[in-house]
PDB file of C-alpha atoms in Angstrom:
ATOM      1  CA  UNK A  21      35.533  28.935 -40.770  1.00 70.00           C
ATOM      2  CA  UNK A  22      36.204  31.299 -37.872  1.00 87.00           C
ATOM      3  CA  UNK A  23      34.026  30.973 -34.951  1.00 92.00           C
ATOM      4  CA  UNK A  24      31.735  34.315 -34.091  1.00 97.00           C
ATOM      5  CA  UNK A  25      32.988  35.434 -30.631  1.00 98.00           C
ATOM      6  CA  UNK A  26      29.655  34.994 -28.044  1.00 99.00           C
ATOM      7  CA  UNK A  27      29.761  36.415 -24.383  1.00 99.00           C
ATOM      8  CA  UNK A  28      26.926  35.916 -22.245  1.00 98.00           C
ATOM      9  CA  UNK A  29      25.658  38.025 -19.638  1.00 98.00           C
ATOM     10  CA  UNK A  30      23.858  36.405 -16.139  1.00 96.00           C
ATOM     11  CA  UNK A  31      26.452  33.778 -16.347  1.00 96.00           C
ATOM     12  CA  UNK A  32      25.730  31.843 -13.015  1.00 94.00           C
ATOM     13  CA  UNK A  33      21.962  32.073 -13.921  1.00 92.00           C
ATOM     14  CA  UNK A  34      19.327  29.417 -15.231  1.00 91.00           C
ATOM     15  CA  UNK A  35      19.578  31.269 -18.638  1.00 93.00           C
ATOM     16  CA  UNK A  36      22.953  31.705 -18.879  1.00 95.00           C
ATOM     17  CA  UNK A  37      24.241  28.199 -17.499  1.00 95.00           C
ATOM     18  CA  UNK A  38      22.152  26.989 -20.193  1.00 95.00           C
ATOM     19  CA  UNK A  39      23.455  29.353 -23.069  1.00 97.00           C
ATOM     20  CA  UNK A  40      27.041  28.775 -22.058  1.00 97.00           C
ATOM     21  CA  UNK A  41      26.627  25.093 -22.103  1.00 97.00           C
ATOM     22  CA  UNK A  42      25.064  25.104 -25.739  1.00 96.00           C
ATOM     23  CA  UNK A  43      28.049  27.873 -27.140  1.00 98.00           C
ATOM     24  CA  UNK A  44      30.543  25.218 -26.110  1.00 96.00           C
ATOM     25  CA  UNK A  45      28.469  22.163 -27.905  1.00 95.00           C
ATOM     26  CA  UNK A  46      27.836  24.211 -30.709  1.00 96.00           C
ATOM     27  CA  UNK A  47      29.871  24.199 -34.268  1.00 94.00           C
ATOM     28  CA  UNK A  48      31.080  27.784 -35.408  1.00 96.00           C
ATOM     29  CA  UNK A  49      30.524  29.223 -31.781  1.00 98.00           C
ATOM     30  CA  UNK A  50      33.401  30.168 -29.557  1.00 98.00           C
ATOM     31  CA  UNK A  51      32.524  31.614 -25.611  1.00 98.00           C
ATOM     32  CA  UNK A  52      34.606  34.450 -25.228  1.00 98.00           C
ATOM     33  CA  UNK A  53      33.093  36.324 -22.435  1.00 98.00           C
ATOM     34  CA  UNK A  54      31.001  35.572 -19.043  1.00 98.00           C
ATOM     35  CA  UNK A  55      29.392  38.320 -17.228  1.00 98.00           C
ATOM     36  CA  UNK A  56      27.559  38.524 -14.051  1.00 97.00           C
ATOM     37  CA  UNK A  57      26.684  41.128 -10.972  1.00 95.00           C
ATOM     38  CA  UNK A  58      29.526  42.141  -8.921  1.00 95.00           C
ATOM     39  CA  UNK A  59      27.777  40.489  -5.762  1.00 95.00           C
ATOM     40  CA  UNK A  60      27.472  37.199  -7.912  1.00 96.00           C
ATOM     41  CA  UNK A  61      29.796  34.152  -5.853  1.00 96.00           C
ATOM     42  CA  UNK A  62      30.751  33.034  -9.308  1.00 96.00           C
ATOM     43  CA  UNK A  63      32.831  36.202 -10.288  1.00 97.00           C
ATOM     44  CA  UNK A  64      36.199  34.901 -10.935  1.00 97.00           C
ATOM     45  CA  UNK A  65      35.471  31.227 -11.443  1.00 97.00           C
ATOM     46  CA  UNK A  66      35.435  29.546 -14.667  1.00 98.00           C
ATOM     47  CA  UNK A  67      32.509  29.937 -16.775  1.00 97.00           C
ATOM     48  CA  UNK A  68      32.006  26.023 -17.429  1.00 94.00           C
ATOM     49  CA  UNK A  69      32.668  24.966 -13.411  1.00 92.00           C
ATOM     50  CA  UNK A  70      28.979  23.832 -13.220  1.00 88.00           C
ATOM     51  CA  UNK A  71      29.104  21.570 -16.282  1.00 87.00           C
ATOM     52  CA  UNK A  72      32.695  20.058 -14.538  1.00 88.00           C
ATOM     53  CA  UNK A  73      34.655  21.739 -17.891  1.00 89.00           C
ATOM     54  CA  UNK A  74      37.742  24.290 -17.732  1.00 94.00           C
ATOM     55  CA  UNK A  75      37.012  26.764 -20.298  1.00 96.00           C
ATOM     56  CA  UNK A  76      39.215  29.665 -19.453  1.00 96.00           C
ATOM     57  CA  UNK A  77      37.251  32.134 -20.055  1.00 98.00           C
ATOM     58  CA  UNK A  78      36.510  33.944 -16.450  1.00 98.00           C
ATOM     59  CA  UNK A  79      33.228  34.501 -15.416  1.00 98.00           C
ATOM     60  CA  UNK A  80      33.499  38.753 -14.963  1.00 98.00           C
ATOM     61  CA  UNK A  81      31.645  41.958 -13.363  1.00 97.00           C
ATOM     62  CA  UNK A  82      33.358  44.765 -15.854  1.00 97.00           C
ATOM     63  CA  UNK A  83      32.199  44.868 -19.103  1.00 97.00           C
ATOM     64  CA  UNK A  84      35.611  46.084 -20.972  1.00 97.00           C
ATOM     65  CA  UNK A  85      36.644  42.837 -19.631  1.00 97.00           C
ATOM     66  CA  UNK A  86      34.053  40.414 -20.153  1.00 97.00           C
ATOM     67  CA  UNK A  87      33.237  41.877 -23.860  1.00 98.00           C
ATOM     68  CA  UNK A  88      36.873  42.045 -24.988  1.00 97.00           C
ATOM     69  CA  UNK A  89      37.228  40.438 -28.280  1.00 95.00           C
ATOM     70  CA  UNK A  90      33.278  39.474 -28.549  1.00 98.00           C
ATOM     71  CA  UNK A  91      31.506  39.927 -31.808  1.00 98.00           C
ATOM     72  CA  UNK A  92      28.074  39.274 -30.024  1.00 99.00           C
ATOM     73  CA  UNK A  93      26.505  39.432 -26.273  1.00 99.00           C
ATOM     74  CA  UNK A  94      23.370  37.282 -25.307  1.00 99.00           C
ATOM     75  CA  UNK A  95      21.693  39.542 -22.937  1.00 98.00           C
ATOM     76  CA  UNK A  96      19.329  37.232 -20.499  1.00 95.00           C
ATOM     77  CA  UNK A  97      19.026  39.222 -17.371  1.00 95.00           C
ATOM     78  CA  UNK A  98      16.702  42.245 -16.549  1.00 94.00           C
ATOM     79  CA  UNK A  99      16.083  45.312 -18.002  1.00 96.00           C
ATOM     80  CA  UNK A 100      17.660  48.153 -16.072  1.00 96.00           C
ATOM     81  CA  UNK A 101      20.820  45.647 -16.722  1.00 96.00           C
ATOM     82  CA  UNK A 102      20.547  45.123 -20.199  1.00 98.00           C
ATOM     83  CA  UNK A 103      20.412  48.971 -21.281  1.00 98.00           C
ATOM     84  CA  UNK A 104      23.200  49.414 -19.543  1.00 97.00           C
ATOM     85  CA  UNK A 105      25.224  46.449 -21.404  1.00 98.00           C
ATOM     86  CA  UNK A 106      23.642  47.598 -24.717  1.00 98.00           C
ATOM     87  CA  UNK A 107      24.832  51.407 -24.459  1.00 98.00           C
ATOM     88  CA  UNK A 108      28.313  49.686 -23.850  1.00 98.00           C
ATOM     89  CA  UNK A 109      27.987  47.520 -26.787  1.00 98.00           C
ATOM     90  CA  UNK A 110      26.314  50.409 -29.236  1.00 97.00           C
ATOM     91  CA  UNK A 111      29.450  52.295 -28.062  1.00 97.00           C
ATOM     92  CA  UNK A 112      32.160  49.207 -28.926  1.00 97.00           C
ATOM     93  CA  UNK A 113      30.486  47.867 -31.821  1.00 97.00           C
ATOM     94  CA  UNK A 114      29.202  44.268 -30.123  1.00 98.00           C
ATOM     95  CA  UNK A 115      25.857  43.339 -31.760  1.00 99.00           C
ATOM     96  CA  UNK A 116      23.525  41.635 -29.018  1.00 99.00           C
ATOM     97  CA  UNK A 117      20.569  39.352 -28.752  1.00 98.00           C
ATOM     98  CA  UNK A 118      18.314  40.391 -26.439  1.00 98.00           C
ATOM     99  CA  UNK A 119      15.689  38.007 -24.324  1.00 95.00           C
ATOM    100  CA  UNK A 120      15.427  39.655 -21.486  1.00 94.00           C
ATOM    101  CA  UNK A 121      11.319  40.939 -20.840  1.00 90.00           C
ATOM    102  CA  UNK A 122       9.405  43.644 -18.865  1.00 88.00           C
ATOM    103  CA  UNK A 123      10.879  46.508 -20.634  1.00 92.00           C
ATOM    104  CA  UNK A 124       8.493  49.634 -20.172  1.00 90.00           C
ATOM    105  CA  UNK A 125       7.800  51.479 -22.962  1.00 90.00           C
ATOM    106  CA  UNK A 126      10.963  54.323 -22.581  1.00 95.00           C
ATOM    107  CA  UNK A 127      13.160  50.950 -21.872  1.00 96.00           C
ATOM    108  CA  UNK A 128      11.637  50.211 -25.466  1.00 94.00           C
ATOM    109  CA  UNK A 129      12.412  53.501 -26.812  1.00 96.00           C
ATOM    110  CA  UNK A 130      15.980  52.682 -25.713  1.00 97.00           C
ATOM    111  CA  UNK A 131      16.655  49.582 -27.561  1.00 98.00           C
ATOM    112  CA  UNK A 132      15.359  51.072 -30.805  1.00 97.00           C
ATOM    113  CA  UNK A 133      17.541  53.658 -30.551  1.00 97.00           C
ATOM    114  CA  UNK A 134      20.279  51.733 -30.111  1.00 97.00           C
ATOM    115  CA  UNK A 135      19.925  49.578 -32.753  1.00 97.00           C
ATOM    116  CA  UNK A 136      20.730  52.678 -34.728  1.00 97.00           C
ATOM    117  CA  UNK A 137      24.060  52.065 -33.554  1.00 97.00           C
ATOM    118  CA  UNK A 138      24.737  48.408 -33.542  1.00 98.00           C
ATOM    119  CA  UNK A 139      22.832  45.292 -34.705  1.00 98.00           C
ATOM    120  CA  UNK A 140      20.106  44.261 -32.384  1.00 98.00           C
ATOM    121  CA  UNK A 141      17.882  41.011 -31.982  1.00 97.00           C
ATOM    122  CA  UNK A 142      15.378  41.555 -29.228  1.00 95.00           C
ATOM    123  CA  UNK A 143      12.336  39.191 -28.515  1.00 92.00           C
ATOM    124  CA  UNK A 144      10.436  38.016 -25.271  1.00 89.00           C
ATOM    125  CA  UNK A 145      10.349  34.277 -26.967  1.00 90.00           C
ATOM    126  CA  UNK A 146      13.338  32.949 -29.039  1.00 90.00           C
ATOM    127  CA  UNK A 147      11.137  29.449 -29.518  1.00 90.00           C
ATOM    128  CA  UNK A 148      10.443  28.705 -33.137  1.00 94.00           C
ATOM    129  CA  UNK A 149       7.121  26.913 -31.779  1.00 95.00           C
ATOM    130  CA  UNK A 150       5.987  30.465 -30.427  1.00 94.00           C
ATOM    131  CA  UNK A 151       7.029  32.945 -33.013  1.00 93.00           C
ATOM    132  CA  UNK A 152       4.742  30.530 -35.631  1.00 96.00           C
ATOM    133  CA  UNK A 153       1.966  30.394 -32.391  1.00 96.00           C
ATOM    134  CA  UNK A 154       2.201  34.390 -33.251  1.00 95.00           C
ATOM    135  CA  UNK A 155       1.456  34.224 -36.803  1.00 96.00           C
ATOM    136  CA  UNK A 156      -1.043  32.207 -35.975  1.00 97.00           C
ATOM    137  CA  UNK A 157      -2.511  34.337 -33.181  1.00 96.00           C
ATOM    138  CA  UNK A 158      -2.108  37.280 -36.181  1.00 96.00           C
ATOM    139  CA  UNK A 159      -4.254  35.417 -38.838  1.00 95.00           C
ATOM    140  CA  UNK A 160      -6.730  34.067 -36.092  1.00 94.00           C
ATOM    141  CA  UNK A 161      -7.297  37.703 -34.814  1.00 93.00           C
ATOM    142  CA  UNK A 162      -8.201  38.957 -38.531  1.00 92.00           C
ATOM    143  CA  UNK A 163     -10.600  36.440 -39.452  1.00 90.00           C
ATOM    144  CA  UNK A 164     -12.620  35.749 -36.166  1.00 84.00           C
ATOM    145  CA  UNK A 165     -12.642  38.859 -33.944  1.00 71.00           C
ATOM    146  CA  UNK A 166     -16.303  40.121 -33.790  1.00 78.00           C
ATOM    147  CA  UNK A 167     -18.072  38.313 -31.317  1.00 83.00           C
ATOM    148  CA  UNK A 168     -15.479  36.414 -29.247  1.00 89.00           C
ATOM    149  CA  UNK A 169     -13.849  37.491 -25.827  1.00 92.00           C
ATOM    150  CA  UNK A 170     -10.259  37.712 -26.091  1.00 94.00           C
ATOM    151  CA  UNK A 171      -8.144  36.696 -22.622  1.00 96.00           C
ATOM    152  CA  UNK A 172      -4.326  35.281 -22.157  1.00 96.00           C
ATOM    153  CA  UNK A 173      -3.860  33.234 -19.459  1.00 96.00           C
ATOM    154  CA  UNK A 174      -0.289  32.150 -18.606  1.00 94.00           C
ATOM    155  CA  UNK A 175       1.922  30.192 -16.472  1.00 93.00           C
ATOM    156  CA  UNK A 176       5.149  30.119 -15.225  1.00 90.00           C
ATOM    157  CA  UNK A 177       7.581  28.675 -12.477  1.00 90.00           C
ATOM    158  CA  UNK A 178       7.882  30.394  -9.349  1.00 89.00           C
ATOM    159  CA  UNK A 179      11.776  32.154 -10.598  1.00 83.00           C
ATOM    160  CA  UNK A 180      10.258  33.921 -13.431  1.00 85.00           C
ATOM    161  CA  UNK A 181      10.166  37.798 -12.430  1.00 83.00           C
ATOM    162  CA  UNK A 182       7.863  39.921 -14.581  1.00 86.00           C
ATOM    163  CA  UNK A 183       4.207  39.369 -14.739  1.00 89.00           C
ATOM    164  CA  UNK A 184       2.488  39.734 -17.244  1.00 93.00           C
ATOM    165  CA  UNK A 185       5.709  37.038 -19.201  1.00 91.00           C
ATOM    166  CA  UNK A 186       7.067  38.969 -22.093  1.00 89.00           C
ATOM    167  CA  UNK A 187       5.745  36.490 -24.452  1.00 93.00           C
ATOM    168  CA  UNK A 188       1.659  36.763 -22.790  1.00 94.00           C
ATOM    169  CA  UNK A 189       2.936  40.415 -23.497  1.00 94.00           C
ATOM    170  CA  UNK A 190       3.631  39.846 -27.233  1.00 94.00           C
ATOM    171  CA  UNK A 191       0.589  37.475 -27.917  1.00 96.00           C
ATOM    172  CA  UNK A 192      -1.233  40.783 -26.447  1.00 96.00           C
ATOM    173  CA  UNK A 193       0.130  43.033 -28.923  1.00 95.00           C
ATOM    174  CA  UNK A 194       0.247  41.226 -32.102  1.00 96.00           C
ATOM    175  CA  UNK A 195      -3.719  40.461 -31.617  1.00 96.00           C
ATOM    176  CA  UNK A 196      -4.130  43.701 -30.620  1.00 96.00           C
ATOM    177  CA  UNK A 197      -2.385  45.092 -33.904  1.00 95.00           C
ATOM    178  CA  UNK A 198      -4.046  42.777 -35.916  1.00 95.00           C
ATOM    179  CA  UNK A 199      -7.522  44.169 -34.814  1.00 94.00           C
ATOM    180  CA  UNK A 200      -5.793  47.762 -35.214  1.00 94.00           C
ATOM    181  CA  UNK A 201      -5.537  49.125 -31.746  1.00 94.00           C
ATOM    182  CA  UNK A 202      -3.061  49.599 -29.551  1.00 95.00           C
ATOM    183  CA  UNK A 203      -2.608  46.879 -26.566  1.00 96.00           C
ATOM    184  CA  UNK A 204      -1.957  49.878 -23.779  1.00 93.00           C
ATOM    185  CA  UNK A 205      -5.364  50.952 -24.659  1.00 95.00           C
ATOM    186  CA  UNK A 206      -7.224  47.949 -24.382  1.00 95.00           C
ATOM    187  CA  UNK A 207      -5.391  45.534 -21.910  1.00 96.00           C
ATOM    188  CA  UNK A 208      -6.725  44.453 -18.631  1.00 95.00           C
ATOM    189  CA  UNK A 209      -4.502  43.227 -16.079  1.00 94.00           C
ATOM    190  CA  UNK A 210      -6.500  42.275 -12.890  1.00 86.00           C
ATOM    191  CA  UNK A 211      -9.823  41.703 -11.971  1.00 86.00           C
ATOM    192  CA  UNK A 212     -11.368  41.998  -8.604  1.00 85.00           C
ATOM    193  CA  UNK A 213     -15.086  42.724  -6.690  1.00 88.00           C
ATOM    194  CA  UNK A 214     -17.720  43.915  -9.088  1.00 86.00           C
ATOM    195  CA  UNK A 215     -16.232  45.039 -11.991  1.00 86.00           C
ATOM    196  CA  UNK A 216     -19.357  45.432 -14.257  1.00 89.00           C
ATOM    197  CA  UNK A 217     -19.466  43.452 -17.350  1.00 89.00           C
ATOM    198  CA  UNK A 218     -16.612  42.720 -19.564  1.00 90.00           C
ATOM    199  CA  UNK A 219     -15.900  45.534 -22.027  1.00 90.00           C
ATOM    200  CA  UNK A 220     -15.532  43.421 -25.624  1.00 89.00           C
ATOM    201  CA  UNK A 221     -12.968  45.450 -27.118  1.00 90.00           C
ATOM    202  CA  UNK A 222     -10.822  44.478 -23.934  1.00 94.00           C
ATOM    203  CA  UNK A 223      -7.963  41.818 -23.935  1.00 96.00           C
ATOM    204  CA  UNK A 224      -7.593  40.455 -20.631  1.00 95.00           C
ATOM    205  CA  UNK A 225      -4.555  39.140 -19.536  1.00 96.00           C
ATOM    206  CA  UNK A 226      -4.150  36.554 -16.078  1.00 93.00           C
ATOM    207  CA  UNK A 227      -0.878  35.384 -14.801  1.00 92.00           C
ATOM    208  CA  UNK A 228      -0.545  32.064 -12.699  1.00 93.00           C
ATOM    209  CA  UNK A 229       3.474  31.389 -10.755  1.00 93.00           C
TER     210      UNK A 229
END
């Protein structure tokens, strides 16, 4: 079987240390790309130096040379950096997996059209747990909407970036959906002095880091 070609971009990140680490465990998987910032201190080293392994595949700052020979990029970084790679990889025929969150709604508009071009994956939660959490949001939000307040509440470490998390985000939307409106017009972000009483069509939406 020949092994699908991976790069990953964010290479010296949390993310990527940990996508790098399970390409190289993984059957039918081969790592043939690293990308990070030029600024990045791990430009030039080898992409497994923090798991003590010589891969020889060079960790990278131009993408004609970290996405030579890939089939696929797994895009983990942020979104003004992930357009960019994915008008690169529309243009060169690289499909790509997108996690990265906290795309605006033109950033959006961006991906879709580019997945005209080349094969695109994009979601703020790759867990299998959370995806079937969705469905289950989806089903929830159908049968027992009138007469309950709806409000996310999430939590994250102190690294992550965007707030509201992509997948408090996506919960958002896909009750929102279900109940046929549209999150932008309903959401609530913050909360503070008097705000009058809660509006029941609202979903509310609080962040903890």
């Amino acid at each position: 079987m020949t092994a699908l070609n991976i790069a990953v971009t964010g290479a010296s990140g949390r993310m990527g240390r940990m996508l790098i680490e399970a390409i190289l465990n993984a059957e039918g998987l081969h790592l043939s790309g690293a990308l990070d910032t030029p600024a990045s201190p791990a430009i030039g080293t080898d992409a497994g130096l923090f798991l003590g392994k010589t891969t020889g595949v060079i960790i990278e700052s131009e993408l004609a040379r970290g996405l030579a020979g890939a089939d696929v990029l797994i895009d983990f970084t942020r979104p003004e950096g992930t357009l960019k790679h994915l008008e690169y990889c529309a243009a060169h025929g690289v499909k790509v997996v997108i996690g990265t969150t906290g795309f605006e709604a033109e950033g959006k508009a961006a991906i879709a059209e580019f997945a005209k071009r080349t094969a695109v994956m994009a979601a703020p939660n790759m867990s299998v747990g959370v995806n079937v959490t969705l469905k289950l949001l989806e089903l929830a939000a159908k049968n027992f909407s009138h007469g309950y307040d709806i409000e996310i509440i999430e939590a994250h470490h102190r690294h992550k970036v965007d707030a509201p998390s992509g997948t408090a985000l996506k919960m958002g939307e896909v009750i929102a959906d279900a109940l046929g409106k549209k999150l932008d017009d309903v959401a609530v972000y913050a909360r503070e002095g008097f705000t009058g009483e809660r509006d029941p069509s609202s979903i509310g939406f609080a962040t903890v880091r």
